[in-house]
mmCIF file of C-alpha atoms in Angstrom:
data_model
loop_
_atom_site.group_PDB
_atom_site.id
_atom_site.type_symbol
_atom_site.label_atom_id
_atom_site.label_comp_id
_atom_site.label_asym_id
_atom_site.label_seq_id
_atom_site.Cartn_x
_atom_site.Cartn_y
_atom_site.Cartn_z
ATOM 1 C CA UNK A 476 0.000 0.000 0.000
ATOM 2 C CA UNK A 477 1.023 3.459 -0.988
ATOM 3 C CA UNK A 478 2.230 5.696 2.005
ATOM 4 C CA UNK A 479 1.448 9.290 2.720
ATOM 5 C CA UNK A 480 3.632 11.345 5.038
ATOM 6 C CA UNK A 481 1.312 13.531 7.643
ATOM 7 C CA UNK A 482 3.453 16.567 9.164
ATOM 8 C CA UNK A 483 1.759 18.634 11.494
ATOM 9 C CA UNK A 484 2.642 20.436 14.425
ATOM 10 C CA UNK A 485 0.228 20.183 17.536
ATOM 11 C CA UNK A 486 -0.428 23.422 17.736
ATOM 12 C CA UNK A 487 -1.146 24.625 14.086
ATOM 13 C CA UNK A 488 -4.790 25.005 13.442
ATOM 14 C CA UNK A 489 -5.218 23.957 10.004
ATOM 15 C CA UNK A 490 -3.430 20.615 11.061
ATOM 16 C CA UNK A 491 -6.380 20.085 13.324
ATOM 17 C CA UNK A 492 -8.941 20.285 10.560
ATOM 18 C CA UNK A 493 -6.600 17.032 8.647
ATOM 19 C CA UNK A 494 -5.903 15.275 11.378
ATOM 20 C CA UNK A 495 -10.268 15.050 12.029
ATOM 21 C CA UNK A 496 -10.713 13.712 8.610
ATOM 22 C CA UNK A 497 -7.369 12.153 7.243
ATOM 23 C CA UNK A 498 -8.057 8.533 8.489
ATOM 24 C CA UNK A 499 -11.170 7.973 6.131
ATOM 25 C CA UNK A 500 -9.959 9.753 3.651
ATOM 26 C CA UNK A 501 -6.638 7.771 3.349
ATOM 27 C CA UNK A 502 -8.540 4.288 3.856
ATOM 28 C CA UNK A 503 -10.715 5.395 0.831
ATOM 29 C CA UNK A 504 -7.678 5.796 -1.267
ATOM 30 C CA UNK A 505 -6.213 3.020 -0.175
ATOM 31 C CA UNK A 506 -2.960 4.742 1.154
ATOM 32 C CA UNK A 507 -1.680 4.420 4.584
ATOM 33 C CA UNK A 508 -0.796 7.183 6.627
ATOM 34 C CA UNK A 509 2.863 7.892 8.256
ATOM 35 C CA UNK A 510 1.941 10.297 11.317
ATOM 36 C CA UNK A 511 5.393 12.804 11.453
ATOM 37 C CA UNK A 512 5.104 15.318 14.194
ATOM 38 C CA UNK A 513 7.443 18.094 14.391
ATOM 39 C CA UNK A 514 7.819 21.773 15.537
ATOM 40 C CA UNK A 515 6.947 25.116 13.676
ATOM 41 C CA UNK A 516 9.226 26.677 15.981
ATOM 42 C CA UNK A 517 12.382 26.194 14.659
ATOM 43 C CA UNK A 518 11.269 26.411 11.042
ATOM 44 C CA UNK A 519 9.553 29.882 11.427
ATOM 45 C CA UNK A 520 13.018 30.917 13.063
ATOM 46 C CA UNK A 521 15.074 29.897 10.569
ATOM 47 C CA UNK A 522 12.265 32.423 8.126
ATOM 48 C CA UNK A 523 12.722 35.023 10.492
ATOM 49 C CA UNK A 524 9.860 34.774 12.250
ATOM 50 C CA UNK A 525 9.436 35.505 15.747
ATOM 51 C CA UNK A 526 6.211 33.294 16.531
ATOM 52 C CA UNK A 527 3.298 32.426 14.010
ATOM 53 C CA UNK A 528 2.469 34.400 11.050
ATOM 54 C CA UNK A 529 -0.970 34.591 12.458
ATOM 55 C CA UNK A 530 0.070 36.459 15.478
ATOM 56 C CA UNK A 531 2.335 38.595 13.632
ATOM 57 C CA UNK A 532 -0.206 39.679 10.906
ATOM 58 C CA UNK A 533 -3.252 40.231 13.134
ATOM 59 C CA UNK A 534 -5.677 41.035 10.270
ATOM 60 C CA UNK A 535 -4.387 37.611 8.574
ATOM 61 C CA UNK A 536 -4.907 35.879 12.188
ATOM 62 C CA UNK A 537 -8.143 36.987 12.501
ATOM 63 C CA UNK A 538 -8.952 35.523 8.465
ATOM 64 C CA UNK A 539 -7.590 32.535 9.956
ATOM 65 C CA UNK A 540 -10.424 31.431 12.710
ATOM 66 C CA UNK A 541 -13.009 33.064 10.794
ATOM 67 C CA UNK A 542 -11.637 30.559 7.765
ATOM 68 C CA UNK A 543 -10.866 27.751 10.197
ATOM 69 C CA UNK A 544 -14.599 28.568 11.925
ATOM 70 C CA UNK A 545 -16.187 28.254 8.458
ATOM 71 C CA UNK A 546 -14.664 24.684 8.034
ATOM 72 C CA UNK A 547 -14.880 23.115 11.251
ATOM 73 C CA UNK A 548 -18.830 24.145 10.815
ATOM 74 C CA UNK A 549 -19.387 22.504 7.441
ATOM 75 C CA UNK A 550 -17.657 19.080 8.376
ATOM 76 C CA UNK A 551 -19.485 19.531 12.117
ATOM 77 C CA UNK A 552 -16.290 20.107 14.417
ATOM 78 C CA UNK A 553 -16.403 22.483 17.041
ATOM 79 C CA UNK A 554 -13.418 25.075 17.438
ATOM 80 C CA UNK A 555 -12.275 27.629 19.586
ATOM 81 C CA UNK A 556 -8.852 29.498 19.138
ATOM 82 C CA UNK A 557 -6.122 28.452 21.948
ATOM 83 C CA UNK A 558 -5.215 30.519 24.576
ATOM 84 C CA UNK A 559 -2.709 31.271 24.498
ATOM 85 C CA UNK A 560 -2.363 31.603 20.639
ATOM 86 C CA UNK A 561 -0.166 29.158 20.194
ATOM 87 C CA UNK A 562 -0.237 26.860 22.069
ATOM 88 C CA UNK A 563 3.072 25.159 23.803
ATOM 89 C CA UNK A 564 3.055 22.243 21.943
ATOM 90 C CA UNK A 565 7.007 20.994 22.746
ATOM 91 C CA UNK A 566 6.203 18.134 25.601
ATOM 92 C CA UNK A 567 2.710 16.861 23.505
ATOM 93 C CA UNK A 568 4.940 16.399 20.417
ATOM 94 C CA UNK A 569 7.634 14.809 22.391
ATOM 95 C CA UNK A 570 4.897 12.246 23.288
ATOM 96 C CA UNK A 571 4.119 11.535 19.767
ATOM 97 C CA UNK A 572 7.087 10.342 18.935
ATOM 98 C CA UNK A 573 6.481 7.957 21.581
ATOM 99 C CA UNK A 574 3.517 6.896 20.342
ATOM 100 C CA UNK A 575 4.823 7.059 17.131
ATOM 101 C CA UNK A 576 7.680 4.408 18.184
ATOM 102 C CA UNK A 577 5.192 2.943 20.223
ATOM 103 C CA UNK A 578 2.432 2.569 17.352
ATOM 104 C CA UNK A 579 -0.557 4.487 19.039
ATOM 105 C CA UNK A 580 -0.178 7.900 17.212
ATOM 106 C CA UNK A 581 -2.861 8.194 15.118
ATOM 107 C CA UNK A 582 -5.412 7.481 17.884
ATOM 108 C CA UNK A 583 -3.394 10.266 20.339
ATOM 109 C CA UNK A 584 -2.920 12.480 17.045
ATOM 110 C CA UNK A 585 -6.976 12.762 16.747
ATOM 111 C CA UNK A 586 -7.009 13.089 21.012
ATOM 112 C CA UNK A 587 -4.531 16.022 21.694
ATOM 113 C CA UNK A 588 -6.678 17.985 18.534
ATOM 114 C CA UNK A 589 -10.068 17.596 19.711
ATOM 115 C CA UNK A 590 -8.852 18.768 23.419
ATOM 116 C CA UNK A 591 -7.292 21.360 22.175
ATOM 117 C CA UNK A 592 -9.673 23.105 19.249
ATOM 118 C CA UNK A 593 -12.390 21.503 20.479
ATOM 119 C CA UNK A 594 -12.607 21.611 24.351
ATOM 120 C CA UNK A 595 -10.561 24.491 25.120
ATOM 121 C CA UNK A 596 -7.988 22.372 26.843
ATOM 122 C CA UNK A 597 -4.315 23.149 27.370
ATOM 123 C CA UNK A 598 -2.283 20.862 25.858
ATOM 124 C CA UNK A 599 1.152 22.485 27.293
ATOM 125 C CA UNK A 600 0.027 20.954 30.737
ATOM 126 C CA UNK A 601 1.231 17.475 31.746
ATOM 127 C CA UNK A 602 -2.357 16.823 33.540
ATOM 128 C CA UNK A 603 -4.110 17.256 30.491
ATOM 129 C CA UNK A 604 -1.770 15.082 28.554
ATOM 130 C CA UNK A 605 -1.406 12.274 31.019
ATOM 131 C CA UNK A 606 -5.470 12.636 30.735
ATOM 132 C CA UNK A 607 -5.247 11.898 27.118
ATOM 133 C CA UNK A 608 -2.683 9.167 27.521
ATOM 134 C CA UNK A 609 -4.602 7.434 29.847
ATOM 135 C CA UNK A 610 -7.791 7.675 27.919
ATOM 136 C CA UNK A 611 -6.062 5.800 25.020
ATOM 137 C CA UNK A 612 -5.063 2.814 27.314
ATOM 138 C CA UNK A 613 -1.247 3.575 27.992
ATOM 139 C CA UNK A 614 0.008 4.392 31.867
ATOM 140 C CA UNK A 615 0.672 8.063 31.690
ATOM 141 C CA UNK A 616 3.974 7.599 33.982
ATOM 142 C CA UNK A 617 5.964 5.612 31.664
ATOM 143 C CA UNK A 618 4.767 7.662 28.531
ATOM 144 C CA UNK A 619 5.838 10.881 29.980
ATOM 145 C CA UNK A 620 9.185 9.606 31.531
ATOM 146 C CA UNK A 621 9.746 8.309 28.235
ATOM 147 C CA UNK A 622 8.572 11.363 26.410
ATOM 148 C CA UNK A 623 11.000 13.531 28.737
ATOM 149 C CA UNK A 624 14.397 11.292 27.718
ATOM 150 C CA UNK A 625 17.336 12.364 26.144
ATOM 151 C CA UNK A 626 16.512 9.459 23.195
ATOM 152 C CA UNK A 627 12.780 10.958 22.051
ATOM 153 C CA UNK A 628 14.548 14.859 22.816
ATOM 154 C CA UNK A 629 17.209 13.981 20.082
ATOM 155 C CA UNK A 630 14.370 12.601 18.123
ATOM 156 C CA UNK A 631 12.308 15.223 18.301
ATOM 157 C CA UNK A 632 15.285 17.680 17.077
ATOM 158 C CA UNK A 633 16.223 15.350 14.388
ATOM 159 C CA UNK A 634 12.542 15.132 13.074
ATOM 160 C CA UNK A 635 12.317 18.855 12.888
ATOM 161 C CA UNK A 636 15.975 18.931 11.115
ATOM 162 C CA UNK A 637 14.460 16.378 8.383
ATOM 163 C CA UNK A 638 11.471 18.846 7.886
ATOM 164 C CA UNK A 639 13.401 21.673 7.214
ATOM 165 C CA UNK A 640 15.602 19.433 4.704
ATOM 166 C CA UNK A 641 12.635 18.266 3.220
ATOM 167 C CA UNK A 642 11.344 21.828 2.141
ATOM 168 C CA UNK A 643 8.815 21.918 4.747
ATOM 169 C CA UNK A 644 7.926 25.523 5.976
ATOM 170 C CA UNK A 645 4.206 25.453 7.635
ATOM 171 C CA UNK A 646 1.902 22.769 8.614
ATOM 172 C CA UNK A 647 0.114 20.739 7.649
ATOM 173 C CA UNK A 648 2.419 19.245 4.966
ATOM 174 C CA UNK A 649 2.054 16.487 3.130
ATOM 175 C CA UNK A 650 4.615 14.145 1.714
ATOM 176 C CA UNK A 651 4.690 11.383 -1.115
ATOM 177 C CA UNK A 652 6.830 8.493 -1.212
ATOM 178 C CA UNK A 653 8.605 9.865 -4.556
ATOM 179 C CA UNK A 654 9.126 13.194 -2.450
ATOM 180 C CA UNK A 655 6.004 15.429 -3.849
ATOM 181 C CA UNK A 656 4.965 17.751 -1.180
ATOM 182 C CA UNK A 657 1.501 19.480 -0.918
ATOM 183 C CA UNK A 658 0.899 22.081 1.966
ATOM 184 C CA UNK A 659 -2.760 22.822 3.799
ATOM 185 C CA UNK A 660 -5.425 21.183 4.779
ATOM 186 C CA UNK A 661 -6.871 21.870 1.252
ATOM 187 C CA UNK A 662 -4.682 20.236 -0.613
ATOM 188 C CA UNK A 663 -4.994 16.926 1.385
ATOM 189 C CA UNK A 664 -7.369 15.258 -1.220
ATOM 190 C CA UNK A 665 -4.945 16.174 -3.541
ATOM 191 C CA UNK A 666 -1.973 14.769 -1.872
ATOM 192 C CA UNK A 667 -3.956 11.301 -1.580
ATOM 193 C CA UNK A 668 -4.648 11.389 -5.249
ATOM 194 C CA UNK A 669 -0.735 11.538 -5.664
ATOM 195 C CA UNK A 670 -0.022 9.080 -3.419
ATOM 196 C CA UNK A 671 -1.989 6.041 -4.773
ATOM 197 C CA UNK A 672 -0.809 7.598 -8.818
ATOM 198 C CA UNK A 673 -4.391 8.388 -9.920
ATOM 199 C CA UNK A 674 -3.422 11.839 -10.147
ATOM 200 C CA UNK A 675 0.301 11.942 -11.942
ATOM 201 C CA UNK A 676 0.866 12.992 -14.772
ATOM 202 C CA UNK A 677 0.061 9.770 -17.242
ATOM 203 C CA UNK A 678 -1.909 8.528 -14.922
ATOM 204 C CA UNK A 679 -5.698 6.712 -16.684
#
């Protein structure tokens, strides 16, 4: 089966909207999905950027959860912006790469977005992660000693090294197995199409 490479950084808002609807959309396709958390952070720095485009450009931040409003309405999500705009999102990513290792991150993926767009919770507190965890059948102890080790640190830096050498600048991105990216939640249908070759050039 085709694979599909799913970046997204917890706290970007127009990852939430894939991450609701990626799983039936991929199993429709017939592509499997390889979750790849990573951090913004470091990639906005490297632009220049100070913190999210959306907080720098206020008029563009305010398109943004009027836009991200609009969608989460049609495909019956709820959503409320963070706050704080953005969220902290360093010790819930470090977790998915647990549960990435650990093979649990798509169900945690879906978790940490709904309590964060969608119930107002803080996902930069360890309560409200070890809530998660344990709601997904894993002992919240272990996850977050594991999730605060040297090993899933290093991993963590690594990933976000690869996602800058990949091209990647904003979230969500989208990566085929021959390397095509798409960026945005828009372009996820798209990016599916590529992915199982009914959309390439020459493709019937």
């Amino acid at each position: 089966m085709p694979k599909l490479e799913f970046w997204y950084d917890f706290a970007s808002t127009y990852s939430y909207l894939a991450a609701m609807r990626i799983e039936p959309l991929a199993e429709a396709a017939k592509v499997e999905i390889a979750y790849r958390p990573f951090l913004l952070g470091p990639i906005f720095k490297a632009q220049g950027l100070t913190t999210s485009p959306f907080v720098l450009n206020p008029t563009k931040g305010r398109y943004m959860a009027r836009d991200i409003a609009r969608t989460a309405t049609a495909r019956g999500l709820a959503f409320h912006v963070p706050e704080p705009f953005p969220a902290h999102s360093l010790m819930a990513a470090r977790i998915g790469m647990v549960a990435e290792e650990e093979g649990w991150i798509g169900p945690f993926t879906g978790a940490v977005f709904a309590a964060e767009f969608a119930e107002r919770a803080d996902i930069a507190t360890s309560d409200t992660l070890a809530r998660l965890v344990a709601g997904l059948g894993r002992d919240p102890e272990q996850v977050m000693a594991r999730a605060g080790s040297e090993g899933i640190k290093s991993a963590l830096r690594s990933r976000t090294e690869v996602a800058a050498d990949k091209g990647i600048f904003g979230a969500p991105t989208f990566i085929a197995e021959d390397g095509e990216l798409f960026w945005g939640d828009d372009r996820l249908e798209a990016a599916l199409a590529w992915a199982n070759g009914t959309a390439r050039p020459g493709a019937e």
